[in-house]
């Protein structure tokens, strides 16, 4: 395989570890924990893995030589740093005992069920150290939830003499990791399951998890591109750029990119929902800014739109809820119909209010909302062209205002979607170190007999040697939510908090950014050079951790 000059140099980067993980390790246990909500329900569903203590690693004098083979799975969307979790895990289990072996299950959780795997060795791992992507073993979105799947998985676990499975995934995948841990514990199979917090979306975080890996690199990649567009925009002064940014539900990515690049407008889905805004109200707000800037001779600007926006417009959110229930109940008969009949089917089954909302949506958007969900029950928002929908509506509003003599100017819009571009970028120093430490922590959790835990690394705004590594019981992060029409135990997703420091920082400056031109150009991720550039964390992390 031919590799780039950057890859060659980057292969030699040795990720830094927290002090506690640099030599022999011992465990310090905290007080018993409880779930964030619905404690009785969660306790009943997870009798063997509920209430376990938080775990922190400390340097030890005596080494643990645990003999263990481990299986690893990459689950869900790609996030920069996944290969470094695998490297950290590999190096740590070999440090514990050189005879330990690591097996990677191929193409996501489905690899465990279908017995598709490869052994990860020092040789084949070398080409993937510090690289982006999940291509070493591939990823997938198969949902591990049925007993047959768990039992099928057990066959290969026994065959390879595997002691523990590490699932690297987002909130849904870690929820499944917890269900699997509970199942194997209840059956006394002696197989441990450990999770690792992955997702560029940044929505797997809480009091224990400071950030999910990949968010740092992905947002830096998007911020570079947005900055480049802003500079182009401010040079030609003739276009409005509507940029949709990935992040299925939460707006953390859009918010972080806005804090890094200071665009004219950044929508935040959680605010739209809290203010009960209609699509029309959002459009009027944007059109007012366009009109104001035009009055100053500035017929240009940049608007950031979170990918999940559409689901947060309350009327559309209610429609999606009803569509979810409808698809859950009648999915089979509905999916066999042709396009026109599906639309008709939906229109005859929806309540009057939701039917009215459905009818106002452009056909393409309505169709996306009524398509089949992903295996975790999510609307596939990255396929909806919200940026075009909004800019077309802004254009129509401005044309109306022009007729009424309320606006004079030119409005020419360009559209972009930044999502897949950032998910496999070479991990920043932060993600390279963070992921390596998460992999090492996962190995230590296994060596210390833990199951149903997620590996964590805290104090991440300090230097790496001051980072604190350990584990958190996954049940601690759970509550009950409605999924596919049923109440299920799930890890609570972290949305943007409107009273949180990052959102407040946006609010404090956004009026100025809308009226004036205050663009900031972050430039590309730097892997070598001054620490002030190379080791920068995200503004979100900085604002949240230093409040
Ligand atoms: P995860 O939650 O699995 O990390 O995936 C995140 C994500 O990148 C979302 O931002 C996006 O909406 C979705 O994956 C796209 O999914 P797909 O890769 O299946 O198109």
XYZ file of C-alpha atoms and ligand atoms in Angstrom:
567
model
C 0.000 0.000 0.000
C 1.447 3.385 -1.016
C 1.352 5.895 1.831
C 1.678 9.693 1.921
C 4.648 11.613 3.305
C 2.511 12.703 6.253
C 1.490 9.117 7.016
C 5.138 8.047 6.964
C 6.196 10.670 9.490
C 3.069 10.310 11.576
C 3.575 6.545 11.954
C 6.510 7.342 14.240
C 4.455 9.492 16.624
C 4.375 7.959 20.104
C 1.098 8.951 21.754
C 1.473 10.270 25.282
C -0.089 8.466 28.239
C -1.336 9.702 31.627
C 1.173 8.988 34.421
C -1.049 6.290 35.953
C -0.880 4.235 32.756
C 2.837 4.583 32.119
C 3.928 1.613 34.252
C 2.260 -0.950 36.493
C -1.328 -0.016 37.331
C -3.642 -0.498 40.308
C -7.304 0.316 40.707
C -8.899 2.748 43.140
C -12.665 2.275 43.503
C -15.107 5.049 44.384
C -18.575 4.914 45.910
C -21.424 2.886 44.334
C -23.175 4.687 41.484
C -26.756 4.995 40.251
C -28.286 5.750 36.870
C -28.996 9.359 35.822
C -32.749 8.684 35.926
C -35.351 5.901 36.176
C -33.171 4.178 38.804
C -35.665 1.445 39.706
C -36.279 0.466 36.048
C -32.581 0.405 35.158
C -31.676 -1.541 38.300
C -34.300 -4.167 37.445
C -33.045 -4.499 33.864
C -29.349 -4.657 34.845
C -29.244 -6.545 38.180
C -25.642 -7.726 37.628
C -24.075 -4.504 36.357
C -26.032 -1.821 38.213
C -24.569 0.299 41.002
C -20.897 -0.585 40.441
C -18.312 1.991 41.610
C -16.363 4.481 39.519
C -12.801 3.302 38.920
C -9.593 5.338 38.753
C -6.156 3.990 37.869
C -3.093 4.724 39.971
C 0.575 3.842 39.541
C 1.434 0.551 41.252
C 4.677 -1.100 42.301
C 3.762 -4.610 41.252
C 2.829 -5.509 37.697
C -0.341 -7.447 36.882
C 0.544 -10.128 34.358
C -3.066 -10.954 33.397
C -3.325 -13.577 30.696
C -6.135 -12.571 28.366
C -7.162 -12.589 24.751
C -9.350 -9.667 23.749
C -11.771 -8.976 20.878
C -12.341 -5.458 19.570
C -15.239 -4.025 17.519
C -15.575 -0.642 15.797
C -19.238 0.324 15.754
C -21.193 3.039 13.919
C -19.891 6.104 12.085
C -16.162 6.604 11.653
C -14.357 8.978 14.034
C -10.678 9.994 13.901
C -8.665 8.038 16.447
C -10.314 4.611 16.307
C -7.062 2.997 15.182
C -5.296 4.547 18.155
C -7.775 2.985 20.579
C -6.812 -0.319 18.994
C -3.079 0.541 19.260
C -3.428 1.514 22.939
C -5.359 -1.672 23.659
C -2.842 -3.827 21.778
C 0.229 -2.280 23.428
C -1.273 -2.505 26.918
C -2.358 -6.146 26.683
C 1.089 -7.055 25.313
C 2.697 -5.080 28.149
C 0.615 -7.097 30.624
C 1.630 -10.375 29.028
C 3.339 -10.793 25.627
C 1.297 -13.939 25.019
C -1.977 -12.016 25.052
C -3.685 -11.789 21.656
C -6.016 -9.209 20.114
C -8.712 -10.102 17.571
C -10.551 -7.488 15.523
C -14.121 -8.381 14.483
C -14.760 -7.213 10.935
C -17.281 -4.613 9.721
C -18.773 -3.795 13.097
C -20.812 -5.803 15.614
C -21.996 -8.064 12.765
C -18.448 -9.539 12.655
C -18.882 -11.019 16.133
C -22.196 -12.642 15.222
C -20.965 -13.895 11.828
C -17.576 -14.982 13.175
C -15.629 -12.720 10.806
C -12.397 -11.609 12.402
C -8.656 -11.069 11.980
C -5.845 -11.255 14.461
C -4.206 -7.886 15.081
C -0.432 -8.213 15.202
C 2.421 -5.757 15.699
C 3.125 -5.996 11.959
C -0.354 -5.361 10.585
C -1.071 -2.678 13.203
C 2.016 -0.627 12.320
C 0.522 0.864 9.133
C -2.556 2.076 11.044
C -0.989 3.790 14.067
C -2.047 7.458 14.264
C -4.131 7.202 11.091
C -7.759 8.217 10.615
C -10.485 5.892 9.407
C -11.766 2.547 10.607
C -10.454 0.657 7.578
C -8.172 -1.633 9.539
C -11.122 -3.825 10.558
C -14.077 -1.838 9.174
C -17.212 -0.674 10.967
C -20.955 -1.291 10.763
C -24.265 -0.436 12.353
C -25.621 -3.894 13.193
C -27.491 -3.578 16.466
C -26.464 -6.218 19.019
C -29.663 -6.788 20.952
C -30.950 -10.329 20.572
C -30.052 -13.370 22.654
C -29.368 -15.411 19.499
C -26.724 -12.819 18.520
C -25.146 -12.940 21.994
C -25.048 -16.739 21.926
C -23.664 -16.834 18.381
C -20.975 -14.370 19.492
C -20.145 -16.587 22.445
C -19.237 -19.474 20.116
C -16.375 -17.528 18.520
C -15.422 -15.990 21.866
C -14.932 -19.513 23.244
C -13.128 -20.699 20.105
C -10.585 -17.869 20.327
C -10.393 -18.085 24.131
C -11.412 -14.437 24.411
C -11.809 -12.992 27.901
C -13.339 -9.675 26.942
C -14.871 -7.709 24.102
C -14.170 -3.979 23.655
C -16.882 -2.091 21.775
C -15.788 1.272 20.405
C -18.963 3.187 19.674
C -21.420 6.004 20.341
C -24.354 6.136 22.747
C -26.382 3.455 20.963
C -23.447 1.041 20.605
C -22.425 1.504 24.226
C -26.018 0.907 25.298
C -25.778 -2.407 23.447
C -22.382 -3.065 25.063
C -24.072 -2.709 28.433
C -26.896 -5.093 27.482
C -24.307 -7.633 26.288
C -22.242 -7.229 29.495
C -25.364 -7.808 31.588
C -26.353 -10.868 29.548
C -22.926 -12.537 29.818
C -22.750 -11.673 33.538
C -26.247 -13.065 34.208
C -25.319 -16.299 32.410
C -22.018 -16.422 34.337
C -20.117 -16.957 31.081
C -17.091 -15.108 32.460
C -16.896 -12.844 29.384
C -16.354 -9.148 30.085
C -17.579 -6.265 27.893
C -16.004 -2.804 27.914
C -17.069 0.299 25.932
C -15.112 3.275 24.558
C -16.722 6.688 23.888
C -16.575 7.386 20.146
C -18.461 9.833 17.923
C -17.608 12.998 16.060
C -21.053 14.278 17.109
C -19.740 15.060 20.602
C -23.029 13.982 22.203
C -21.647 11.124 24.275
C -20.472 13.157 27.249
C -21.559 13.756 30.834
C -20.071 14.318 34.295
C -17.687 11.412 33.705
C -16.945 11.604 29.967
C -15.464 14.975 29.049
C -15.671 14.430 25.306
C -16.126 11.638 22.800
C -13.127 10.945 20.613
C -13.116 12.248 17.061
C -14.945 15.492 17.905
C -11.648 17.362 18.212
C -10.262 16.323 14.813
C -13.553 16.484 12.909
C -14.420 19.983 14.113
C -10.884 21.206 13.371
C -11.199 19.794 9.850
C -14.580 21.468 9.265
C -13.377 24.720 10.861
C -10.443 24.798 8.445
C -12.838 24.412 5.490
C -15.291 26.986 6.854
C -12.436 29.444 7.425
C -11.279 28.942 3.839
C -14.803 29.576 2.576
C -15.124 32.671 4.762
C -11.940 34.068 3.293
C -13.156 33.375 -0.222
C -16.504 34.886 0.664
C -14.902 38.046 2.044
C -12.693 38.308 -1.052
C -15.391 37.989 -3.749
C -18.209 39.537 -1.654
C -20.967 38.102 -3.812
C -22.206 34.854 -2.275
C -24.071 33.649 0.764
C -22.712 30.231 1.750
C -25.115 27.839 3.476
C -23.070 25.127 5.172
C -24.691 22.085 6.723
C -22.555 20.371 9.345
C -22.778 16.774 10.445
C -24.036 15.785 13.868
C -27.169 13.701 13.816
C -29.061 15.264 16.724
C -26.992 17.577 18.839
C -25.534 20.825 17.452
C -22.151 20.525 19.197
C -20.250 20.371 15.890
C -21.933 23.476 14.429
C -21.483 25.355 17.705
C -17.798 24.429 18.026
C -17.120 25.392 14.403
C -18.882 28.714 14.966
C -16.744 29.449 18.016
C -13.645 28.691 15.951
C -14.604 30.633 12.792
C -17.135 33.359 13.795
C -19.567 33.056 10.867
C -22.445 35.520 10.358
C -25.065 33.036 11.501
C -24.982 29.697 13.313
C -28.253 27.925 13.973
C -28.467 25.742 17.068
C -31.193 23.088 16.921
C -31.646 22.934 20.688
C -32.425 26.676 20.758
C -34.905 26.306 17.896
C -36.707 23.650 19.897
C -36.620 25.569 23.174
C -38.030 28.703 21.517
C -40.650 26.614 19.682
C -39.543 28.203 16.392
C -41.205 27.347 13.107
C -39.232 26.890 9.899
C -40.681 30.213 8.782
C -39.400 32.010 11.904
C -35.884 30.621 11.289
C -36.050 31.778 7.673
C -37.222 35.283 8.665
C -34.318 35.638 11.103
C -31.790 34.715 8.435
C -33.455 36.907 5.809
C -33.337 39.880 8.222
C -29.586 39.463 8.595
C -29.166 39.157 4.823
C -31.236 42.341 4.364
C -29.281 44.242 7.020
C -25.947 43.275 5.523
C -27.227 44.211 2.048
C -28.163 47.652 3.389
C -24.497 48.038 4.382
C -23.359 46.992 0.910
C -22.448 43.463 2.075
C -24.242 40.979 -0.145
C -22.319 38.060 1.310
C -22.177 35.899 4.366
C -21.801 32.455 5.907
C -24.536 30.466 7.648
C -23.867 27.263 9.617
C -26.726 24.771 9.866
C -26.612 21.693 12.099
C -27.599 18.534 10.271
C -30.239 17.601 12.861
C -32.074 20.951 12.686
C -35.115 19.650 10.899
C -35.928 17.188 13.715
C -35.805 19.982 16.297
C -38.325 22.278 14.628
C -41.143 21.356 17.039
C -43.850 20.808 14.395
C -41.506 18.570 12.377
C -40.335 16.793 15.537
C -43.939 15.896 16.374
C -44.436 14.665 12.814
C -41.306 12.473 13.060
C -42.527 11.002 16.354
C -45.795 9.958 14.760
C -43.999 8.635 11.666
C -41.675 6.595 13.929
C -44.653 5.011 15.687
C -46.365 4.412 12.354
C -43.291 2.783 10.825
C -42.700 0.689 13.958
C -46.273 -0.599 13.894
C -46.887 -0.965 10.142
C -43.353 -0.960 8.683
C -43.740 -4.235 6.776
C -46.922 -3.424 4.844
C -45.728 0.167 4.212
C -42.269 -0.722 2.887
C -43.715 -2.917 0.145
C -45.628 -0.013 -1.419
C -44.314 2.143 -4.273
C -43.284 5.787 -3.696
C -46.657 7.389 -4.487
C -48.595 4.802 -2.508
C -46.256 5.311 0.491
C -47.017 9.050 0.480
C -50.727 8.326 0.245
C -50.472 5.742 3.035
C -48.803 8.260 5.314
C -51.287 11.026 4.525
C -54.249 8.797 5.350
C -52.740 7.550 8.620
C -51.374 10.803 10.121
C -53.269 12.972 12.609
C -54.644 16.221 11.162
C -51.912 18.467 12.640
C -49.018 16.292 11.464
C -50.639 15.759 8.091
C -50.723 19.539 7.599
C -46.989 19.789 8.456
C -46.169 16.880 6.138
C -48.005 18.533 3.254
C -46.079 21.824 3.611
C -42.674 20.125 3.273
C -40.984 19.899 -0.132
C -41.527 16.392 -1.471
C -37.848 15.360 -1.222
C -37.645 16.288 2.478
C -41.008 14.654 3.267
C -39.782 11.505 1.553
C -36.570 11.378 3.611
C -38.577 11.673 6.817
C -40.796 8.788 5.825
C -38.026 6.450 4.670
C -36.907 3.473 6.722
C -34.878 4.325 9.861
C -31.298 3.183 10.493
C -30.899 0.045 12.692
C -31.032 2.227 15.828
C -34.317 3.895 14.767
C -32.784 7.239 13.685
C -33.953 9.391 10.761
C -31.019 9.573 8.309
C -30.657 13.345 8.585
C -27.361 13.498 6.718
C -29.335 12.667 3.559
C -31.718 15.634 3.939
C -30.577 18.778 2.122
C -31.587 21.217 4.876
C -29.096 23.809 3.641
C -30.895 24.013 0.276
C -34.333 23.952 1.838
C -33.472 26.900 4.065
C -31.635 28.964 1.466
C -34.511 28.519 -1.009
C -36.964 29.679 1.620
C -34.721 32.673 2.469
C -34.552 33.540 -1.247
C -38.353 33.414 -1.502
C -38.776 35.593 1.598
C -36.305 38.181 0.259
C -38.125 38.256 -3.085
C -41.357 38.972 -1.186
C -39.682 41.761 0.799
C -38.223 43.197 -2.400
C -41.708 43.483 -3.892
C -42.910 45.191 -0.739
C -39.948 47.593 -0.958
C -38.479 46.281 2.332
C -35.246 44.941 0.884
C -32.757 45.909 -1.747
C -29.799 43.753 -2.617
C -28.544 40.659 -4.384
C -28.897 37.215 -2.891
C -26.882 34.472 -4.473
C -26.544 31.276 -2.461
C -24.034 28.404 -2.549
C -24.402 25.164 -0.625
C -22.025 22.838 1.158
C -22.281 19.824 3.401
C -19.310 18.999 5.616
C -19.647 15.598 7.188
C -17.857 12.641 5.691
C -14.805 14.879 4.978
C -14.017 15.067 8.692
C -14.772 11.588 9.962
C -11.562 9.922 8.805
C -9.019 12.742 9.030
C -5.644 11.895 10.575
C -6.272 12.330 14.321
C -5.056 15.549 15.896
C -2.492 15.203 18.694
C -5.380 15.448 21.140
C -7.343 12.597 19.563
C -4.198 10.516 18.963
C -3.249 10.738 22.671
C -6.797 10.551 24.008
C -7.645 7.438 21.998
C -4.409 5.680 22.856
C -5.103 6.336 26.554
C -8.700 5.070 26.164
C -7.399 1.843 24.614
C -4.880 1.384 27.466
C -7.625 2.060 30.034
C -9.895 -0.513 28.401
C -7.107 -3.109 28.709
C -6.618 -2.267 32.372
C -10.348 -2.483 33.100
C -10.310 -5.993 31.636
C -7.158 -6.973 33.521
C -8.847 -5.843 36.719
C -11.926 -7.979 36.115
C -14.387 -5.199 35.208
C -17.386 -5.595 32.919
C -20.161 -3.194 31.874
C -17.732 -0.270 32.148
C -16.750 2.416 29.692
C -13.085 3.451 29.589
C -12.637 7.123 30.486
C -9.880 9.715 30.555
C -10.457 12.964 32.445
C -8.784 16.321 33.125
C -8.114 16.546 29.388
C -7.564 20.303 29.272
C -4.383 19.807 31.332
C -1.146 18.276 29.964
C -1.381 14.560 29.123
C 0.706 13.521 32.132
C -2.007 15.032 34.350
C -4.830 13.182 32.598
C -6.763 10.811 34.852
C -7.722 7.406 33.494
C -10.302 4.927 34.736
C -13.753 3.570 34.056
C -17.407 4.415 34.577
C -20.235 1.864 34.889
C -22.350 2.235 31.742
C -25.572 1.847 33.742
C -24.677 5.116 35.489
C -25.321 6.995 32.229
C -28.654 5.368 31.435
C -32.295 6.344 31.523
C -35.501 5.101 29.877
C -36.509 6.553 26.477
C -39.019 5.718 23.768
C -37.392 3.919 20.810
C -39.319 2.424 17.891
C -42.516 2.871 19.858
C -41.240 1.140 23.070
C -39.605 2.349 26.312
C -35.957 1.168 26.332
C -32.925 1.646 28.598
C -30.464 3.911 26.748
C -27.470 6.116 27.470
C -28.709 9.688 27.747
C -27.573 11.735 24.761
C -25.891 15.055 25.616
C -27.508 17.890 23.662
C -26.222 21.468 23.613
C -27.146 23.052 26.957
C -28.597 26.498 26.505
C -27.258 27.556 29.889
C -23.846 26.008 29.149
C -20.689 28.054 28.595
C -20.196 27.237 24.851
C -23.709 28.325 23.862
C -23.450 31.433 26.065
C -20.186 32.321 24.313
C -22.004 32.184 20.965
C -24.919 34.290 22.225
C -22.529 36.907 23.592
C -21.007 37.488 20.164
C -23.476 36.478 17.477
C -25.114 39.881 16.943
C -21.745 41.415 16.181
C -20.797 38.513 13.869
C -24.097 38.909 11.993
C -23.677 42.628 11.354
C -19.955 42.943 10.969
C -17.505 40.596 9.279
C -15.453 38.963 12.062
C -14.292 35.776 10.370
C -11.456 33.759 11.938
C -9.357 31.410 9.798
C -8.112 28.453 11.884
C -6.125 26.788 9.072
C -5.283 23.072 8.893
C -4.612 20.774 11.848
C -0.946 20.961 12.837
C 0.818 17.825 14.025
C 4.235 19.368 14.715
C 5.260 22.846 15.823
C 4.379 25.185 18.679
C 2.211 23.592 21.344
C -0.087 26.645 21.217
C -1.256 25.349 17.834
C -0.580 21.585 17.941
C -2.097 20.835 21.321
C -5.110 23.149 21.138
C -8.242 21.501 22.504
C -11.699 22.443 21.266
C -13.297 25.645 22.524
C -16.215 23.545 23.761
C -13.990 21.435 25.999
C -12.093 24.461 27.225
C -15.254 26.422 28.051
C -16.940 23.432 29.693
C -13.981 22.320 31.769
C -12.737 25.715 32.924
C -16.118 27.131 33.943
P -22.153 7.731 15.192
O -23.244 8.262 16.070
O -22.272 6.292 14.930
O -20.804 8.125 15.698
O -22.265 8.410 13.751
C -22.338 9.753 13.617
C -22.618 10.221 12.208
O -21.433 10.668 11.599
C -23.671 11.325 12.245
O -23.087 12.579 12.455
C -24.331 11.172 10.911
O -25.655 11.661 10.926
C -24.311 9.694 10.687
O -23.185 9.209 11.400
C -24.215 9.309 9.235
O -24.349 7.943 9.134
P -23.841 7.058 7.916
O -22.359 6.930 8.070
O -24.517 5.757 8.128
O -24.207 7.771 6.663
